[in-house]
mmCIF file of C-alpha atoms in Angstrom:
data_model
loop_
_atom_site.group_PDB
_atom_site.id
_atom_site.type_symbol
_atom_site.label_atom_id
_atom_site.label_comp_id
_atom_site.label_asym_id
_atom_site.label_seq_id
_atom_site.Cartn_x
_atom_site.Cartn_y
_atom_site.Cartn_z
ATOM 1 C CA MET A 1 156.851 -131.012 205.438
ATOM 2 C CA LEU A 2 156.200 -128.854 202.353
ATOM 3 C CA ALA A 3 156.830 -131.026 198.820
ATOM 4 C CA GLU A 4 156.058 -130.094 195.454
ATOM 5 C CA ILE A 5 154.617 -133.406 193.841
ATOM 6 C CA GLU A 6 152.747 -133.980 190.363
ATOM 7 C CA GLU A 7 150.529 -136.321 190.455
ATOM 8 C CA THR A 8 147.966 -138.389 188.193
ATOM 9 C CA TRP A 9 146.060 -140.374 191.096
ATOM 10 C CA MET A 10 145.547 -138.528 194.241
ATOM 11 C CA THR A 11 144.648 -141.907 196.384
ATOM 12 C CA PRO A 12 148.005 -143.587 196.726
ATOM 13 C CA VAL A 13 149.428 -140.284 198.424
ATOM 14 C CA ASP A 14 146.736 -139.628 200.654
ATOM 15 C CA ALA A 15 147.023 -143.334 201.569
ATOM 16 C CA ARG A 16 150.392 -143.615 202.923
ATOM 17 C CA LEU A 17 150.540 -140.347 204.400
ATOM 18 C CA HIS A 18 147.095 -141.013 206.688
ATOM 19 C CA LYS A 19 148.869 -144.226 207.315
ATOM 20 C CA LEU A 20 151.639 -141.883 208.937
ATOM 21 C CA GLY A 21 149.133 -139.826 210.517
ATOM 22 C CA ALA A 22 149.923 -136.530 208.068
ATOM 23 C CA THR A 23 147.195 -134.264 207.407
ATOM 24 C CA VAL A 24 147.581 -133.453 203.335
ATOM 25 C CA PHE A 25 146.627 -129.726 201.764
ATOM 26 C CA ARG A 26 146.943 -129.345 198.198
ATOM 27 C CA ARG A 27 147.632 -125.917 196.365
ATOM 28 C CA LEU A 28 148.879 -125.002 193.404
ATOM 29 C CA ARG A 29 151.952 -123.952 193.048
ATOM 30 C CA SER A 30 151.112 -120.464 191.748
ATOM 31 C CA GLU A 31 149.177 -119.766 194.618
ATOM 32 C CA VAL A 32 151.925 -120.646 197.221
ATOM 33 C CA VAL A 33 154.224 -118.065 195.479
ATOM 34 C CA GLU A 34 151.802 -115.504 195.300
ATOM 35 C CA ASP A 35 151.278 -115.645 198.685
ATOM 36 C CA GLN A 36 154.765 -115.927 199.526
ATOM 37 C CA LEU A 37 155.251 -112.798 197.726
ATOM 38 C CA VAL A 38 152.276 -110.523 199.913
ATOM 39 C CA ARG A 39 153.930 -112.242 203.160
ATOM 40 C CA GLU A 40 157.783 -111.103 201.973
ATOM 41 C CA SER A 41 156.319 -107.625 200.946
ATOM 42 C CA ALA A 42 154.293 -107.232 204.327
ATOM 43 C CA ALA A 43 157.530 -108.180 206.253
ATOM 44 C CA PHE A 44 160.132 -106.418 204.030
ATOM 45 C CA GLU A 45 157.822 -103.412 204.742
ATOM 46 C CA ALA A 46 157.915 -103.613 208.598
ATOM 47 C CA GLU A 47 161.306 -104.351 208.502
ATOM 48 C CA LEU A 48 162.143 -101.461 206.605
ATOM 49 C CA LYS A 49 160.015 -99.120 209.047
ATOM 50 C CA ALA A 50 161.564 -100.966 212.124
ATOM 51 C CA LEU A 51 165.197 -100.110 210.422
ATOM 52 C CA GLN A 52 164.356 -96.337 209.360
ATOM 53 C CA ASP A 53 162.942 -95.772 213.207
ATOM 54 C CA ASP A 54 166.428 -97.329 214.592
ATOM 55 C CA LEU A 55 168.131 -95.096 212.273
ATOM 56 C CA LYS A 56 166.625 -92.374 213.965
ATOM 57 C CA HIS A 57 167.659 -93.286 217.490
ATOM 58 C CA THR A 58 170.795 -94.907 216.637
ATOM 59 C CA ALA A 59 174.449 -93.136 217.806
ATOM 60 C CA ALA A 60 176.308 -91.178 215.020
ATOM 61 C CA GLU A 61 178.892 -93.947 214.647
ATOM 62 C CA ASN A 62 176.257 -96.782 214.404
ATOM 63 C CA ARG A 63 174.144 -94.889 211.779
ATOM 64 C CA ALA A 64 176.502 -96.243 209.102
ATOM 65 C CA ALA A 65 175.772 -99.886 209.488
ATOM 66 C CA VAL A 66 171.948 -99.369 210.018
ATOM 67 C CA GLN A 67 172.024 -97.389 206.821
ATOM 68 C CA LYS A 68 173.742 -100.255 205.080
ATOM 69 C CA ASP A 69 170.810 -102.298 206.490
ATOM 70 C CA ILE A 70 168.344 -100.139 205.294
ATOM 71 C CA GLU A 71 169.563 -100.095 201.515
ATOM 72 C CA GLN A 72 169.881 -104.060 201.754
ATOM 73 C CA VAL A 73 166.502 -104.544 202.594
ATOM 74 C CA LYS A 74 165.288 -101.682 199.675
ATOM 75 C CA MET A 75 167.188 -104.089 197.276
ATOM 76 C CA GLN A 76 165.172 -107.033 198.655
ATOM 77 C CA ILE A 77 161.562 -105.068 198.437
ATOM 78 C CA LYS A 78 162.786 -104.092 194.711
ATOM 79 C CA THR A 79 163.496 -107.781 194.066
ATOM 80 C CA VAL A 80 159.823 -108.758 195.669
ATOM 81 C CA GLN A 81 158.500 -106.236 193.478
ATOM 82 C CA GLU A 82 159.700 -107.226 190.261
ATOM 83 C CA GLN A 83 158.859 -110.828 190.863
ATOM 84 C CA ALA A 84 155.339 -109.567 191.654
ATOM 85 C CA LYS A 85 155.200 -107.522 188.265
ATOM 86 C CA LYS A 86 156.818 -110.554 186.502
ATOM 87 C CA ARG A 87 154.244 -112.915 187.592
ATOM 88 C CA LEU A 88 151.272 -110.765 187.027
ATOM 89 C CA ASP A 89 152.588 -110.194 183.065
ATOM 90 C CA HIS A 90 153.386 -113.789 183.056
ATOM 91 C CA ALA A 91 149.404 -114.871 184.717
ATOM 92 C CA LYS A 92 147.958 -111.736 182.156
ATOM 93 C CA ALA A 93 149.398 -113.455 179.212
ATOM 94 C CA GLU A 94 148.731 -117.119 180.275
ATOM 95 C CA THR A 95 145.105 -116.278 180.920
ATOM 96 C CA ASP A 96 144.697 -114.469 177.636
ATOM 97 C CA ALA A 97 146.079 -117.572 175.592
ATOM 98 C CA ARG A 98 143.850 -119.863 177.428
ATOM 99 C CA GLU A 99 140.866 -117.624 176.935
ATOM 100 C CA GLN A 100 141.627 -117.328 173.188
ATOM 101 C CA SER A 101 142.186 -121.064 173.177
ATOM 102 C CA LEU A 102 138.666 -121.462 174.945
ATOM 103 C CA THR A 103 137.307 -119.271 172.375
ATOM 104 C CA ASP A 104 138.587 -120.837 169.296
ATOM 105 C CA GLN A 105 137.329 -124.361 170.566
ATOM 106 C CA ALA A 106 133.674 -123.032 171.283
ATOM 107 C CA LYS A 107 133.318 -121.681 167.979
ATOM 108 C CA GLN A 108 133.380 -124.935 166.353
ATOM 109 C CA ALA A 109 131.680 -126.937 169.623
ATOM 110 C CA SER A 110 128.010 -127.735 170.086
ATOM 111 C CA ASP A 111 125.645 -125.988 172.196
ATOM 112 C CA ARG A 112 126.232 -128.319 175.133
ATOM 113 C CA ALA A 113 130.019 -128.189 174.893
ATOM 114 C CA LYS A 114 129.871 -123.937 174.329
ATOM 115 C CA ARG A 115 128.324 -123.823 177.640
ATOM 116 C CA ARG A 116 130.886 -126.271 179.143
ATOM 117 C CA ILE A 117 133.375 -123.906 177.546
ATOM 118 C CA ASP A 118 131.909 -120.953 178.485
ATOM 119 C CA LYS A 119 131.795 -122.023 182.235
ATOM 120 C CA ARG A 120 135.741 -122.734 181.919
ATOM 121 C CA ILE A 121 136.286 -119.172 180.279
ATOM 122 C CA THR A 122 134.386 -117.559 183.389
ATOM 123 C CA GLU A 123 136.860 -119.862 185.913
ATOM 124 C CA VAL A 124 139.999 -118.767 184.016
ATOM 125 C CA LYS A 125 139.131 -115.101 184.264
ATOM 126 C CA ALA A 126 137.906 -115.685 188.409
ATOM 127 C CA ASP A 127 141.709 -117.591 188.809
ATOM 128 C CA PHE A 128 143.334 -114.499 187.159
ATOM 129 C CA ASP A 129 141.461 -112.127 189.091
ATOM 130 C CA LEU A 130 142.510 -113.861 192.390
ATOM 131 C CA ARG A 131 145.958 -113.700 191.182
ATOM 132 C CA ALA A 132 145.591 -110.355 190.512
ATOM 133 C CA LYS A 133 144.746 -109.438 193.409
ATOM 134 C CA LYS A 134 147.603 -111.104 195.053
ATOM 135 C CA LEU A 135 150.277 -110.210 192.816
ATOM 136 C CA ASN A 136 148.912 -106.334 192.839
ATOM 137 C CA GLN A 137 148.621 -106.584 196.775
ATOM 138 C CA ALA A 138 152.322 -107.262 196.893
ATOM 139 C CA TRP A 139 153.327 -104.880 194.753
ATOM 140 C CA ALA A 140 151.447 -102.365 196.567
ATOM 141 C CA LEU A 141 152.793 -102.934 199.703
ATOM 142 C CA THR A 142 156.268 -102.961 198.523
ATOM 143 C CA LYS A 143 155.925 -99.559 196.551
ATOM 144 C CA GLU A 144 154.244 -98.583 199.771
ATOM 145 C CA ALA A 145 157.860 -99.192 201.301
ATOM 146 C CA LEU A 146 160.205 -97.779 199.158
ATOM 147 C CA ALA A 147 158.320 -94.204 199.065
ATOM 148 C CA ALA A 148 158.505 -94.359 202.845
#
């Protein structure tokens, strides 16, 4: 089962699910979506290659149907490509805003607080780098598939 749950306290959810024999995995929604874009990109690329191979070996009367399937997959690939680009742009803007906010906070903070804020800035940048890597991978797979 997959659920998107907003929780302020994990213990009640964990306790109930453990009683049912469940195992709880927590992931940020953005991670799930970005991982899904990478999987979809790879799957569509493989599907497009298979259809293009089928087209080479298909009888003339069936070529139009295979070509229609190819065009449909290409449209799906373009959609995933656009989603990856939008998510990357959004993640970049969000990261820049967070970093600016933290930098502004650090200007007025004590030395101890500045160290915590600097650590948080490093974490925000690392999170973005990870997200950008996944989204760039999804985008590259779609670009590769459309170039074939």
